[in-house]
Amino acid sequence: MSQSRRLAAILAADVAGYSRLMGADEEGTHERLKALRRELLDPKIAEHHGRVVKSTGDGVLVEFPSVVDAVRCAVAVQQAMPERNTGIGAESRIELRIGINLGDVIVEPDDLYGDGVNIAARIEALADAGGVFVSNTVHDHVRDRLPFVFEDLGEQQVKNIARPVRVYRVRDAVAKSPLALPSPVLPLPDRPSIAVLPFANMSGDPEQEYFADGMVEEIITALSRIRWLFVIARNSSFTYKGQTIEVKQVGCELGVRYVLEGSVRKAGGRVRITAQLIDAITGAHLWADRFDGSLEDVFELQDKVASSVAGVIEPALQAAEAARSSDRRIIDLTAYDLYLRAFALVAPSNRRAPDALRLLEQAIVHNPHYGPALALAAVCCSVLVSDGRSEDPDIDTARGLDFARRALEVASDDPGVLVNIAASSSYFGEDIGSMTALVDRALALNPSFARAWRISGTLRIWAGQPDIAIEHLETSRRLNPRARVGGLSANIGIAHFCSRRFDQALPMLRLAVHDDPSQAGDTASSPPATRSWAGSTRRERRSTGSGS
């Protein structure tokens, strides 16, 4: 028997912050939701000829034969919500998010299926609290029939849908309803962007506000040292202090893709700080961690947490940006996108360095003065030569040095560029002291740059300074504790070996081989105390393309 299909307008709605509301007052929230359905949602749906397909604890899926009626119903519901929330504290208000799509659906007696439904649900997940978001198909059908303004939010990549979906925010142009945000929506910058919101003081002690605020200021300062990152100033971030607000709304109002939020809890002389990184477009949580410390030296603790957060967030953001770029269509690629794709290829390992180099060459054609692409191209050239995959080592050496020279000319103040220049040029025979000076400059610009500390440690081994090398490698590990331990442990072990601390070298080398068995052949070779690239050094030079 063939399936029944039809074209339908699908409205998906849910309650923003439902889990938080239920956690605070389960019975009260449940009763208020039942009243909301009975007194507002069901009457409005019936008035606009809709049919409730199914409902969940906090959501509802509705089918309309007319897409015009679907949008009218959504706006009418959202216009009525502020009155229902009168006299209710911001933390207890029920606010709806609504998404609407027009598409082909598979009809079952008690449900609807298909991309038409899935897209509506994904658009609803993008919506602001109190907002109505619609797909481009809805917009095309109703834009000349309804007195509303439709704000184009651009194409959005949504989960389990192959193609990006163009999304619009509905604004009530006549009544100036709460659907309109109080602040204009800012476009995203041309590089990764982040806002650090004021951390919540969970201690119940107003005296600790100074510590929470100081913590955020230190983190903003640390993140601002990352040259490729656009960081919103403190004055703008702190306008949200004391407010309960959707992360997606913050992203729209400040024009950022990522938001960092957190809390501070004090107990006796100890303090616990939690932080989480969120994609403001999709609402996805990218990273979370907690930090414990003593309040005996407040400023030292603030510095420690700020540097740790910045050190961990940098690779997390790079990974998120690389994943986002990999989903973009080929025709949309810019020099930055091509660079991100190349970075994603060599970050896990250097096996795909030739493919990465081809992407970087395309990026350089797009923008011959793009420092990060030039510097990473130099690294890829050094990988090909060191791994024996170069068809002409002399030519690739000359190319690598040329890429490095050009990168230094255009981006001498970019820490990532400086580190990649030092890592590649050292292999090509440039002076170790000069290359170490480049890494020192990178660390002066960004003291939380985990990879710079790692490359600095490696260079110190080659320079015959194993104790300094260990200190720098351990700093790298502390700043990026989730990085793979193989290459880092191998170099710490080699540094101990160079200092003839064999009892300390052996456990580190075993750990390296356990994490990455391919280290075994290299770590068995003579450790480098000079400029030689034999043995373990060759393994580390093959890993200089990674983002760890």
PDB file of C-alpha atoms in Angstrom, residues 21 109-110 196-197 284 288 326 337 353 377 390 407 523 542:
ATOM      1  CA  LEU A  21      11.864  25.593  34.772  1.00  0.00           C
ATOM      2  CA  PRO A 109      -3.176   8.434  11.355  1.00  0.00           C
ATOM      3  CA  ASP A 110      -1.540   9.956  14.422  1.00  0.00           C
ATOM      4  CA  VAL A 196      32.267  36.224  27.428  1.00  0.00           C
ATOM      5  CA  LEU A 197      29.163  36.780  29.558  1.00  0.00           C
ATOM      6  CA  ALA A 284      25.347  23.287  20.736  1.00  0.00           C
ATOM      7  CA  ALA A 288      32.802  22.603  29.428  1.00  0.00           C
ATOM      8  CA  SER A 326      33.921  21.332   5.974  1.00  0.00           C
ATOM      9  CA  ASP A 337      37.674  28.386   4.518  1.00  0.00           C
ATOM     10  CA  ALA A 353      49.843  16.914   4.203  1.00  0.00           C
ATOM     11  CA  ALA A 377      52.064  25.727   3.680  1.00  0.00           C
ATOM     12  CA  SER A 390      58.730  14.861  -1.565  1.00  0.00           C
ATOM     13  CA  ALA A 407      54.373  34.758   5.993  1.00  0.00           C
ATOM     14  CA  THR A 523      61.802   7.016  20.279  1.00  0.00           C
ATOM     15  CA  ARG A 542      56.218  15.392  11.496  1.00  0.00           C
TER      16      ARG A 542
END
